Short mmCIF file of C-alpha atoms in Angstrom, two decimals:
data_model
loop_
_atom_site.label_atom_id
_atom_site.label_comp_id
_atom_site.label_asym_id
_atom_site.label_seq_id
_atom_site.Cartn_x
_atom_site.Cartn_y
_atom_site.Cartn_z
CA MET A 1 35.15 26.41 29.14
CA ALA A 2 35.82 25.75 25.67
CA SER A 3 38.69 23.91 24.17
CA HIS A 4 40.21 24.98 20.81
CA VAL A 5 41.37 22.51 18.12
CA GLN A 6 43.05 23.20 14.70
CA ILE A 7 40.70 22.87 11.56
CA SER A 8 41.54 19.55 9.93
CA THR A 9 43.27 19.31 6.68
CA ALA A 10 40.21 17.57 5.18
CA GLN A 11 38.21 20.40 6.23
CA LYS A 12 40.56 22.80 4.43
CA VAL A 13 40.77 20.86 1.43
CA ALA A 14 36.99 20.34 1.30
CA ASP A 15 36.28 24.05 1.80
CA ARG A 16 38.42 24.80 -1.31
CA GLU A 17 37.12 22.17 -3.62
CA LEU A 18 33.70 23.08 -2.67
CA GLU A 19 34.08 26.58 -3.80
CA ASP A 20 36.11 25.67 -7.12
CA LYS A 21 33.10 23.29 -8.01
CA LEU A 22 30.26 25.30 -7.09
CA GLY A 23 31.48 28.69 -6.95
CA SER A 24 32.57 31.23 -4.12
CA ASN A 25 29.72 31.37 -2.40
CA ALA A 26 29.10 27.60 -2.04
CA LEU A 27 30.80 27.48 1.50
CA GLN A 28 28.13 30.00 2.79
CA GLU A 29 25.37 27.95 1.02
CA ALA A 30 26.38 24.85 2.77
CA LYS A 31 26.49 26.57 6.14
CA GLN A 32 23.01 27.94 5.40
CA ALA A 33 21.45 24.66 4.76
CA THR A 34 22.92 23.17 8.12
CA GLU A 35 21.48 26.33 9.80
CA ASP A 36 18.27 25.80 8.10
CA GLU A 37 18.05 22.03 9.07
CA HIS A 38 18.63 22.78 12.99
CA ALA A 39 16.00 25.79 12.90
CA GLN A 40 13.44 23.61 11.17
CA THR A 41 10.67 22.70 13.40
CA PHE A 42 9.07 19.11 13.07
CA LEU A 43 5.87 20.23 11.21
CA GLU A 44 7.84 22.41 8.84
CA ALA A 45 10.18 19.52 8.09
CA ILE A 46 7.15 17.43 7.37
CA LYS A 47 5.44 19.90 5.05
CA GLU A 48 8.76 20.63 3.05
CA ASN A 49 9.81 16.94 2.81
CA ARG A 50 6.36 15.13 2.78
CA ARG A 51 7.30 13.41 -0.56
CA ALA A 52 10.41 12.12 0.92
CA VAL A 53 8.38 10.79 4.09
CA PHE A 54 6.09 9.08 1.53
CA TRP A 55 9.03 7.36 -0.51
CA SER A 56 10.89 6.39 2.70
CA ILE A 57 7.54 4.73 3.91
CA LEU A 58 7.12 2.84 0.87
CA ILE A 59 10.41 1.66 0.25
CA SER A 60 10.67 0.44 4.07
CA MET A 61 7.82 -1.60 3.31
CA THR A 62 10.27 -4.25 1.93
CA ILE A 63 10.94 -5.09 5.70
CA ILE A 64 7.58 -6.25 6.15
CA MET A 65 8.49 -9.23 4.06
CA GLU A 66 11.62 -9.85 6.30
CA GLY A 67 9.54 -9.23 9.54
CA TYR A 68 6.85 -11.86 8.01
CA ASP A 69 9.37 -14.61 7.16
CA THR A 70 11.85 -14.46 10.03
CA ILE A 71 9.08 -15.93 12.45
CA LEU A 72 7.42 -18.42 10.03
CA ILE A 73 10.10 -21.18 10.36
CA GLY A 74 10.55 -20.62 14.25
CA ASN A 75 6.75 -20.83 14.77
CA PHE A 76 6.58 -23.82 12.37
CA PHE A 77 8.61 -26.00 14.89
CA ALA A 78 5.23 -25.95 16.99
CA TYR A 79 3.24 -26.58 14.02
CA PRO A 80 1.41 -29.87 14.33
CA GLU A 81 1.35 -30.38 10.32
CA PHE A 82 4.94 -29.21 10.09
CA LYS A 83 6.17 -31.43 12.53
CA LYS A 84 4.57 -34.42 10.81
CA LYS A 85 5.94 -33.42 7.44
CA PHE A 86 9.46 -32.66 8.28
CA GLY A 87 9.91 -34.23 11.72
CA THR A 88 10.66 -37.43 13.65
CA TYR A 89 8.37 -39.38 15.89
CA TYR A 90 9.92 -39.33 19.43
CA GLY A 91 7.25 -41.41 21.40
CA GLU A 92 3.62 -40.70 22.70
CA GLU A 93 4.85 -38.47 25.36
CA VAL A 94 6.92 -36.09 23.12
CA GLY A 95 5.18 -36.81 19.67
CA TYR A 96 6.52 -35.57 16.23
CA GLN A 97 9.57 -33.12 16.68
CA VAL A 98 11.88 -31.79 14.17
CA ALA A 99 15.33 -32.88 15.43
CA GLY A 100 17.61 -30.12 16.97
CA PRO A 101 20.16 -30.12 14.09
CA TRP A 102 17.48 -29.75 11.35
CA GLN A 103 15.88 -26.93 13.57
CA THR A 104 19.25 -25.07 13.76
CA ALA A 105 19.74 -25.55 10.03
CA LEU A 106 16.45 -24.26 8.93
CA ASN A 107 16.70 -21.32 11.40
CA GLN A 108 20.25 -20.43 10.31
CA GLY A 109 19.66 -20.90 6.57
CA SER A 110 18.13 -17.88 5.91
CA THR A 111 20.58 -16.10 8.32
CA ALA A 112 23.48 -17.61 6.24
CA GLY A 113 21.78 -16.21 3.00
CA ALA A 114 21.25 -12.83 4.26
CA ILE A 115 24.98 -12.55 5.17
CA VAL A 116 26.10 -13.44 1.73
CA GLY A 117 23.22 -11.02 0.24
CA GLY A 118 24.20 -8.25 2.50
CA LEU A 119 27.94 -8.35 1.65
CA LEU A 120 27.06 -8.46 -1.92
CA ASN A 121 24.55 -5.52 -1.57
CA GLY A 122 27.40 -3.25 -0.25
CA TYR A 123 29.21 -3.29 -3.35
CA LEU A 124 26.15 -3.51 -5.77
CA ALA A 125 24.29 -0.47 -4.08
CA SER A 126 27.46 1.39 -3.97
CA ARG A 127 27.76 1.15 -7.91
CA PHE A 128 24.33 0.96 -9.23
CA GLY A 129 22.59 2.96 -6.48
CA TYR A 130 19.64 1.61 -4.25
CA ARG A 131 16.66 1.58 -6.53
CA TRP A 132 17.88 -0.88 -9.11
CA VAL A 133 19.47 -3.27 -6.59
CA MET A 134 16.32 -3.41 -4.59
CA ILE A 135 14.29 -4.03 -7.93
CA GLY A 136 16.45 -7.01 -9.09
CA SER A 137 16.25 -8.51 -5.61
CA LEU A 138 12.50 -8.24 -5.68
CA GLY A 139 12.39 -10.08 -8.83
CA VAL A 140 14.55 -13.01 -7.97
CA LEU A 141 12.82 -13.41 -4.91
CA ASN A 142 9.50 -14.43 -6.82
CA PHE A 143 11.29 -17.52 -7.78
CA PHE A 144 13.00 -18.31 -4.60
CA ILE A 145 9.58 -18.23 -2.75
CA LEU A 146 8.51 -21.11 -5.19
CA VAL A 147 11.31 -23.22 -3.78
CA VAL A 148 10.15 -22.94 -0.12
CA PHE A 149 6.41 -23.42 -1.27
CA LEU A 150 6.98 -26.76 -3.05
CA ALA A 151 9.54 -28.18 -0.71
CA ASP A 152 8.67 -31.70 0.05
CA THR A 153 11.90 -32.44 2.07
CA VAL A 154 13.76 -30.72 4.65
CA GLN A 155 16.63 -30.51 2.57
CA VAL A 156 14.82 -28.57 -0.31
CA LEU A 157 13.31 -26.26 2.52
CA LEU A 158 16.63 -25.32 3.69
CA VAL A 159 17.81 -24.62 0.14
CA GLY A 160 14.95 -22.32 -0.41
CA GLN A 161 15.63 -20.42 2.92
CA ILE A 162 18.92 -19.74 2.08
CA LEU A 163 17.99 -18.31 -1.35
CA CYS A 164 15.34 -16.24 0.20
CA GLY A 165 17.91 -15.05 2.67
CA LEU A 166 19.92 -13.58 0.11
CA CYS A 167 17.18 -11.23 -0.79
CA TRP A 168 16.38 -10.27 2.85
CA GLY A 169 19.88 -9.51 3.44
CA VAL A 170 19.58 -6.73 0.66
CA PHE A 171 16.23 -5.47 2.07
CA ALA A 172 17.42 -5.11 5.68
CA THR A 173 20.35 -3.09 4.64
CA LEU A 174 19.00 -0.85 1.92
CA ALA A 175 15.70 0.22 3.67
CA PRO A 176 17.23 2.16 6.61
CA SER A 177 20.17 3.51 4.43
CA TYR A 178 17.45 4.96 1.90
CA ALA A 179 15.48 6.34 4.82
CA SER A 180 18.32 8.18 6.42
CA GLU A 181 19.40 9.66 3.14
CA VAL A 182 16.00 11.12 1.85
CA CYS A 183 14.85 12.71 4.95
CA PRO A 184 16.42 15.86 7.01
CA THR A 185 17.97 15.59 10.40
CA ASN A 186 14.96 16.03 12.57
CA LEU A 187 12.90 13.21 10.53
CA ARG A 188 15.82 10.77 10.24
CA GLY A 189 15.14 9.15 13.71
CA TYR A 190 11.26 8.75 12.93
CA MET A 191 11.71 7.41 9.34
CA THR A 192 14.66 4.88 10.47
CA THR A 193 12.80 3.70 13.32
CA TYR A 194 9.91 3.12 10.96
CA VAL A 195 11.83 0.53 9.66
CA ASN A 196 11.45 -1.47 12.87
CA LEU A 197 7.55 -0.74 12.75
CA CYS A 198 7.75 -2.50 9.46
CA TRP A 199 9.36 -5.33 10.97
CA ALA A 200 6.82 -5.54 13.52
CA ILE A 201 3.95 -5.42 11.11
CA GLY A 202 5.37 -8.35 9.18
CA GLN A 203 5.54 -10.21 12.33
CA LEU A 204 1.93 -9.44 13.24
CA LEU A 205 0.70 -10.41 10.03
CA ALA A 206 2.59 -13.70 10.33
CA SER A 207 1.13 -14.36 13.69
CA GLY A 208 -2.34 -13.75 12.42
CA VAL A 209 -1.85 -15.84 9.51
CA LEU A 210 -0.24 -18.82 11.52
CA THR A 211 -2.75 -18.60 14.24
CA GLY A 212 -5.83 -18.77 11.47
CA CYS A 213 -4.09 -21.54 9.54
CA LEU A 214 -3.38 -23.64 12.70
CA LYS A 215 -6.60 -25.73 12.32
CA ILE A 216 -5.98 -26.79 8.64
CA GLN A 217 -5.55 -30.39 8.98
CA THR A 218 -3.28 -30.62 5.83
CA GLU A 219 0.07 -29.71 4.30
CA TRP A 220 -1.65 -26.39 3.44
CA GLY A 221 -1.52 -25.49 6.88
CA TYR A 222 2.11 -24.20 6.44
CA ARG A 223 1.95 -24.03 2.54
CA ILE A 224 -0.19 -21.00 2.64
CA PRO A 225 1.68 -18.87 4.88
CA PHE A 226 4.59 -19.43 2.50
CA ALA A 227 2.56 -18.54 -0.43
CA ILE A 228 1.30 -15.36 0.94
CA GLN A 229 4.86 -13.87 0.58
CA TRP A 230 4.08 -13.49 -3.15
CA VAL A 231 1.69 -10.53 -2.30
CA TRP A 232 4.68 -8.29 -1.93
CA PRO A 233 7.60 -8.37 -4.48
CA ILE A 234 5.82 -7.10 -7.70
CA PRO A 235 4.03 -3.96 -6.23
CA LEU A 236 7.27 -3.05 -4.60
CA MET A 237 9.44 -3.34 -7.60
CA VAL A 238 7.06 -0.92 -9.26
CA VAL A 239 7.32 1.42 -6.22
CA CYS A 240 11.17 1.21 -6.28
CA TYR A 241 11.08 1.91 -9.97
CA LEU A 242 8.93 5.10 -9.61
CA ALA A 243 10.86 6.19 -6.37
CA PRO A 244 13.68 9.03 -6.71
CA GLU A 245 17.34 7.71 -6.15
CA SER A 246 18.97 8.88 -2.96
CA PRO A 247 20.58 12.32 -3.48
CA TRP A 248 23.47 11.48 -1.34
CA TRP A 249 24.37 8.53 -3.32
CA LEU A 250 24.15 10.78 -6.61
CA VAL A 251 26.53 13.26 -5.03
CA ARG A 252 28.74 10.45 -4.25
CA ALA A 253 28.69 9.41 -7.77
CA GLU A 254 29.39 13.02 -8.92
CA ARG A 255 25.99 13.34 -10.64
CA LEU A 256 25.09 16.84 -9.01
CA GLU A 257 22.39 17.65 -11.73
CA GLN A 258 20.73 14.20 -11.08
CA ALA A 259 21.11 14.89 -7.18
CA LYS A 260 19.39 18.23 -7.61
CA GLN A 261 16.34 16.67 -9.60
CA SER A 262 15.88 13.88 -6.75
CA ILE A 263 15.78 16.58 -4.18
CA ILE A 264 13.16 18.51 -6.22
CA ARG A 265 11.25 15.08 -6.29
CA LEU A 266 11.52 14.50 -2.71
CA SER A 267 10.61 17.97 -1.45
CA GLY A 268 7.34 19.87 -1.46
CA GLY A 269 7.78 23.19 -2.89
CA ARG A 270 11.30 23.98 -1.63
CA SER A 271 12.85 26.89 -3.17
CA ASP A 272 15.74 26.73 -5.68
CA GLU A 273 18.04 28.61 -3.09
CA LYS A 274 17.43 25.84 -0.56
CA ILE A 275 17.92 23.22 -3.10
CA ASN A 276 21.26 24.73 -4.13
CA ASN A 277 22.19 25.11 -0.38
CA GLN A 278 21.53 21.54 0.28
CA ILE A 279 23.55 20.27 -2.77
CA ALA A 280 26.44 22.41 -1.20
CA MET A 281 26.16 20.80 2.20
CA MET A 282 26.02 17.41 0.66
CA VAL A 283 28.94 17.95 -1.61
CA HIS A 284 31.17 19.54 1.24
CA THR A 285 30.37 16.76 3.53
CA ASN A 286 31.29 14.15 0.97
CA ARG A 287 34.80 15.97 0.21
CA VAL A 288 35.37 15.98 4.04
CA GLU A 289 34.87 12.18 4.31
CA ALA A 290 36.76 11.80 0.81
CA GLU A 291 39.91 13.31 2.40
CA GLU A 292 39.76 11.07 5.50
CA THR A 293 38.67 7.92 3.70
CA LYS A 294 40.58 7.91 0.18
CA GLY A 295 38.50 4.77 -0.73
CA ALA A 296 35.15 3.21 -0.35
CA THR A 297 35.60 -0.53 0.37
CA TYR A 298 35.02 -2.82 3.33
CA ALA A 299 38.43 -2.42 4.48
CA ASP A 300 38.22 1.31 4.73
CA CYS A 301 35.42 0.88 7.41
CA PHE A 302 37.99 -0.43 9.71
CA LYS A 303 40.63 2.46 9.14
CA GLY A 304 41.09 5.58 11.17
CA VAL A 305 38.27 7.11 12.59
CA ASN A 306 35.72 4.67 10.97
CA LEU A 307 36.96 1.86 13.11
CA ARG A 308 34.97 3.63 15.83
CA ARG A 309 31.91 4.15 13.92
CA THR A 310 31.85 0.63 12.65
CA GLU A 311 32.49 -0.87 16.20
CA ILE A 312 29.16 1.19 17.31
CA VAL A 313 26.94 0.40 14.48
CA CYS A 314 28.04 -3.41 14.85
CA VAL A 315 27.73 -3.90 18.28
CA VAL A 316 24.36 -1.84 18.54
CA PHE A 317 22.80 -4.03 15.79
CA ALA A 318 24.12 -7.40 17.38
CA GLY A 319 22.61 -5.86 20.59
CA GLN A 320 19.38 -6.82 19.08
CA ILE A 321 20.12 -10.47 19.46
CA LEU A 322 22.19 -10.22 22.61
CA SER A 323 19.21 -8.57 24.17
CA GLY A 324 17.51 -11.94 24.09
CA SER A 325 15.30 -11.80 21.14
CA THR A 326 15.91 -15.28 19.79
CA PHE A 327 14.54 -16.40 23.11
CA ALA A 328 11.74 -13.84 24.04
CA TYR A 329 10.80 -12.38 20.80
CA THR A 330 9.11 -15.52 19.33
CA PRO A 331 8.45 -17.65 22.40
CA THR A 332 5.83 -19.87 20.78
CA TYR A 333 8.10 -22.87 20.57
CA PHE A 334 9.51 -22.37 23.97
CA PHE A 335 5.99 -22.28 25.64
CA THR A 336 4.62 -25.47 23.54
CA THR A 337 7.47 -27.58 24.57
CA ALA A 338 7.21 -26.23 28.20
CA GLY A 339 3.50 -27.59 28.38
CA LEU A 340 1.38 -24.81 27.21
CA LYS A 341 -1.34 -25.70 24.79
CA THR A 342 -0.28 -25.19 21.12
CA SER A 343 -3.32 -22.74 20.50
CA ASP A 344 -2.67 -20.81 23.68
CA SER A 345 0.93 -20.41 22.59
CA PHE A 346 0.07 -18.99 19.38
CA TYR A 347 -2.68 -16.60 20.64
CA LEU A 348 0.00 -15.43 23.15
CA SER A 349 2.45 -14.85 20.32
CA LEU A 350 -0.18 -12.98 18.48
CA GLY A 351 -1.03 -10.54 21.25
CA ALA A 352 2.79 -10.17 21.92
CA LYS A 353 3.09 -8.92 18.15
CA GLY A 354 0.40 -6.47 18.89
CA PHE A 355 2.14 -4.99 21.72
CA ALA A 356 5.51 -4.76 19.68
CA PHE A 357 3.54 -2.84 17.11
CA MET A 358 2.36 -0.36 19.80
CA GLY A 359 5.72 -0.02 21.29
CA THR A 360 7.12 0.91 18.23
CA VAL A 361 4.73 3.61 17.65
CA LEU A 362 5.16 5.26 21.14
CA SER A 363 8.93 5.14 20.57
CA TRP A 364 8.39 7.94 18.14
CA PHE A 365 7.12 10.26 20.81
CA LEU A 366 10.18 9.24 23.28
CA ILE A 367 13.00 9.59 20.49
CA ALA A 368 12.49 13.15 19.90
CA ARG A 369 12.79 13.99 23.66
CA TRP A 370 15.58 11.44 25.03
CA GLY A 371 17.56 10.56 21.96
CA ARG A 372 19.29 7.55 20.92
CA ARG A 373 21.81 6.79 23.76
CA THR A 374 19.49 7.19 26.55
CA LEU A 375 16.53 4.98 25.13
CA TYR A 376 18.98 2.25 23.85
CA MET A 377 20.91 1.81 26.90
CA SER A 378 17.85 2.20 29.55
CA GLY A 379 16.09 -0.47 27.38
CA MET A 380 18.88 -2.97 27.33
CA GLY A 381 19.34 -2.58 31.01
CA THR A 382 15.38 -3.14 31.43
CA LEU A 383 15.37 -6.35 29.22
CA SER A 384 18.27 -7.86 31.06
CA LEU A 385 16.29 -7.58 34.34
CA ILE A 386 13.00 -9.12 32.70
CA LEU A 387 15.03 -11.99 31.45
CA LEU A 388 16.65 -12.69 34.83
CA LEU A 389 13.21 -12.76 36.37
CA ILE A 390 12.12 -15.26 33.77
CA GLY A 391 14.90 -17.48 34.88
CA ILE A 392 14.04 -17.12 38.58
CA LEU A 393 10.44 -17.94 37.97
CA ASN A 394 11.43 -21.05 36.16
CA VAL A 395 13.73 -22.16 38.97
CA SER A 396 11.05 -21.44 41.80
CA ALA A 397 7.52 -22.44 40.26
CA GLY A 398 8.52 -24.64 37.46
CA LYS A 399 5.41 -25.12 35.11
CA ASN A 400 3.36 -22.96 37.28
CA ALA A 401 5.35 -20.22 36.03
CA LEU A 402 4.41 -20.67 32.45
CA TRP A 403 1.68 -17.82 32.30
CA PRO A 404 3.61 -15.18 34.35
CA SER A 405 6.49 -15.98 32.22
CA GLY A 406 4.42 -15.52 29.20
CA GLY A 407 3.40 -12.07 30.46
CA LEU A 408 6.97 -11.22 30.92
CA CYS A 409 7.86 -12.19 27.52
CA ILE A 410 5.10 -9.69 26.39
CA LEU A 411 6.43 -7.16 28.78
CA TRP A 412 10.03 -7.67 27.35
CA LEU A 413 8.80 -7.46 23.77
CA PHE A 414 7.04 -4.13 24.49
CA ILE A 415 10.09 -2.70 26.06
CA TYR A 416 12.13 -3.93 23.22
CA SER A 417 10.01 -2.44 20.77
CA LEU A 418 9.84 0.73 22.44
CA THR A 419 13.65 1.01 22.74
CA VAL A 420 16.34 -1.33 21.35
CA GLY A 421 14.41 -2.57 18.43
CA PRO A 422 13.61 0.75 16.75
CA LEU A 423 16.62 2.66 17.93
CA ALA A 424 19.19 0.13 16.55
CA TYR A 425 17.93 1.17 12.78
CA SER A 426 18.10 4.68 13.65
CA ILE A 427 21.73 4.42 15.21
CA ILE A 428 23.22 2.32 12.37
CA SER A 429 21.96 4.48 9.81
CA GLU A 430 23.00 7.99 11.31
CA THR A 431 26.38 7.03 12.95
CA SER A 432 27.91 5.63 9.59
CA SER A 433 29.57 7.97 7.42
CA VAL A 434 28.07 9.07 4.24
CA ARG A 435 30.77 7.75 2.09
CA LEU A 436 30.79 4.25 3.45
CA ARG A 437 27.06 4.13 4.67
CA PRO A 438 26.04 1.33 2.35
CA LEU A 439 29.10 -0.69 3.38
CA SER A 440 28.70 0.09 7.18
CA VAL A 441 25.27 -0.82 7.42
CA VAL A 442 26.02 -4.11 5.70
CA LEU A 443 28.69 -4.83 8.15
CA SER A 444 26.27 -4.12 11.17
CA ARG A 445 23.87 -6.39 9.55
CA VAL A 446 26.56 -9.08 9.26
CA SER A 447 27.40 -8.88 12.68
CA TYR A 448 23.79 -8.98 13.65
CA GLN A 449 23.46 -12.17 11.37
CA ILE A 450 26.67 -13.93 12.88
CA ILE A 451 25.45 -13.45 16.34
CA ASN A 452 22.09 -14.62 15.30
CA LEU A 453 23.65 -17.81 13.79
CA ILE A 454 25.21 -18.52 17.25
CA SER A 455 22.17 -17.62 19.13
CA GLN A 456 19.71 -19.74 17.06
CA PHE A 457 21.99 -22.85 17.50
CA LEU A 458 22.33 -22.30 21.54
CA ASN A 459 18.64 -21.39 21.92
CA THR A 460 17.39 -24.31 19.71
CA TYR A 461 19.18 -26.58 22.12
CA MET A 462 18.22 -24.51 25.32
CA VAL A 463 14.59 -24.96 24.92
CA SER A 464 14.33 -28.18 22.98
CA PRO A 465 12.66 -30.97 25.23
CA VAL A 466 14.87 -33.60 23.36
CA GLU A 467 18.32 -31.60 23.84
CA TRP A 468 19.20 -29.41 26.74
CA ASN A 469 15.68 -28.83 27.95
CA TRP A 470 16.76 -25.51 29.93
CA SER A 471 13.24 -23.95 29.41
CA GLY A 472 12.92 -20.82 31.08
CA LYS A 473 16.21 -20.95 32.81
CA SER A 474 17.56 -19.78 29.40
CA GLY A 475 16.50 -16.23 30.82
CA PHE A 476 19.76 -16.16 33.06
CA PHE A 477 21.96 -16.54 29.93
CA TRP A 478 20.22 -14.03 27.83
CA GLY A 479 20.05 -11.69 30.80
CA GLY A 480 23.80 -12.06 31.15
CA THR A 481 24.42 -11.05 27.39
CA ALA A 482 21.93 -8.03 27.58
CA PHE A 483 23.79 -6.77 30.83
CA LEU A 484 26.96 -6.94 28.89
CA VAL A 485 25.76 -4.73 26.12
CA PHE A 486 24.23 -2.45 28.75
CA THR A 487 27.93 -1.82 30.08
CA TRP A 488 29.32 -1.41 26.53
CA CYS A 489 26.67 1.27 25.95
CA TYR A 490 27.67 3.39 29.10
CA PHE A 491 31.31 3.75 27.81
CA ARG A 492 31.13 3.63 24.04
CA LEU A 493 27.56 4.67 22.63
CA PRO A 494 27.40 8.38 21.81
CA GLU A 495 24.22 10.55 21.45
CA ILE A 496 23.57 11.56 17.85
CA LYS A 497 20.25 13.25 18.11
CA ASP A 498 19.83 16.49 16.19
CA ARG A 499 23.31 16.20 14.43
CA THR A 500 23.91 16.72 10.80
CA TYR A 501 26.18 14.12 8.87
CA GLU A 502 28.84 16.62 8.72
CA GLU A 503 28.80 17.46 12.57
CA LEU A 504 29.08 13.90 13.20
CA ASP A 505 31.82 13.76 10.79
CA MET A 506 33.79 16.45 12.90
CA LEU A 507 32.82 14.84 16.22
CA PHE A 508 34.37 11.55 15.26
CA MET A 509 37.51 13.23 13.81
CA GLN A 510 38.21 15.10 17.14
CA LYS A 511 37.60 11.77 18.97
CA VAL A 512 34.99 13.24 21.36
CA SER A 513 34.21 10.68 24.07
CA ALA A 514 30.72 9.04 24.06
CA ARG A 515 29.53 10.50 27.33
CA ASN A 516 30.33 14.13 25.90
CA PHE A 517 28.81 13.90 22.33
CA ALA A 518 25.61 15.43 23.43
CA LYS A 519 27.01 18.41 25.25
CA THR A 520 29.80 19.36 22.62
CA HIS A 521 29.19 22.00 20.16
CA VAL A 522 30.84 21.90 16.75
CA ASP A 523 30.65 24.14 13.77
CA PRO A 524 31.87 22.34 10.52
CA TYR A 525 31.68 25.95 8.72
CA GLU A 526 33.62 27.99 11.11
CA THR A 527 36.09 28.94 8.37
CA VAL A 528 33.23 30.78 6.74
CA ARG A 529 34.16 33.43 9.48
CA LYS A 530 37.43 32.27 10.76
CA ASP A 531 40.11 30.73 8.48
CA ASP A 532 42.52 29.33 10.85
CA HIS A 533 40.63 27.75 13.60
CA MET A 534 37.58 25.81 14.51
CA GLU A 535 36.03 25.85 17.97
CA VAL A 536 34.84 22.99 19.71
CA GLU A 537 33.12 23.90 22.68
CA VAL A 538 32.28 21.38 25.64
CA LYS A 539 29.47 23.03 27.84
CA GLU A 540 30.14 22.37 31.43
#
């Protein structure tokens, strides 16, 4: 049975303004663009948007740098030469260790910088566009890498980590936003989850470099991994300069002719009629959101229907940390302090990152069939179970459980990379409103980083042999946090698969429950046929 609701005032105003701006047929053109996106097959979308896919792939490669660096410091705590340089000698049994407070500070330095960089990026990207903000961030990163490379004391190293974090905060928020805005509905899931693949590639490269440099008996053992970061910025600055700007950002900036040129550059042989239809759809979507959201500030993300969307993107991204990633994603230090040989720990970590790469690739085959909600929620539940098993093994078998626990960590990483890891990028990019996307994605990343700060502090003390020394029993704690997120997902996480941005706007405006999103039909262009009502049908 279908329920009927009145067309919102925002919808009526957007209809009128669209026709005033683009002509009397503009509403029909916008509707046609929406129908074309739904009717398009995957191969047709690839053929028509192959340039958009190409540019999205290249821009997302900035995430490789963040993925590379995020595991450097955590793994360096198990690195013999690094511990000698920046650590303290605790006696023959324990040897050199970086003290818990400095471990916490170094882990959290780049995270703190990323929070500030992300918040600045929300304003800068909204004003100057994605490309120029990315180019500026890559340029200054070259100088910030020099600080960590030349650091001779732990204090200078900390300053360098904070400065680099400013830039990584920009990359982590701009890349998924750009990918979601240059690709059509049926490609968005693939290109936004590709961002996580770039993260996995960066961490796989870092694990390989760390393993290869492990036997270097001088300070170059840890300086070389830092220096390799200079490979990326300049080539990526060239890529960003040549790339087309997001057409959605240009529409928000009222630069419609430039938006049209951007669509031409992003498409492959698309007709003028289809390009005009797409512009009409973008303008209509922007006007609907503009009526509901008068401004475009961080405060607007917490007003009206946007509050719910902000909750979703923040919890989903923070869920990556609450799933236990601080403990299980890079377990090298945990295993070395628990008694596993340093070389075996690094080889185990390298193999785990290979599984992460495979998991992300396989997620592309699952996302088209199962969507976002099912995969994210089931993945979170599975991760919770694995972490609890690690805790049980540690209590029951002690050090005899090291290799079984290592196997479970690899399984955890594979499931994470198959579900929670890549799906989070897709959900935050697609759930946020078009008008507030740069700001919403930044807030989601800030929530991630705040939870990350807390988790790094706790996990450092949990696994350090000179602090709490929980070892594998940490799995009980992180298994519990993952279960809490699993419970939240059941009640609050909607299914956004196969929805255009305007359809999502209408679903949120009508306050459809999370569990009914997938089975609710909504037509944002119902006024093309009927001026008074828009039908929202909930399939039984």
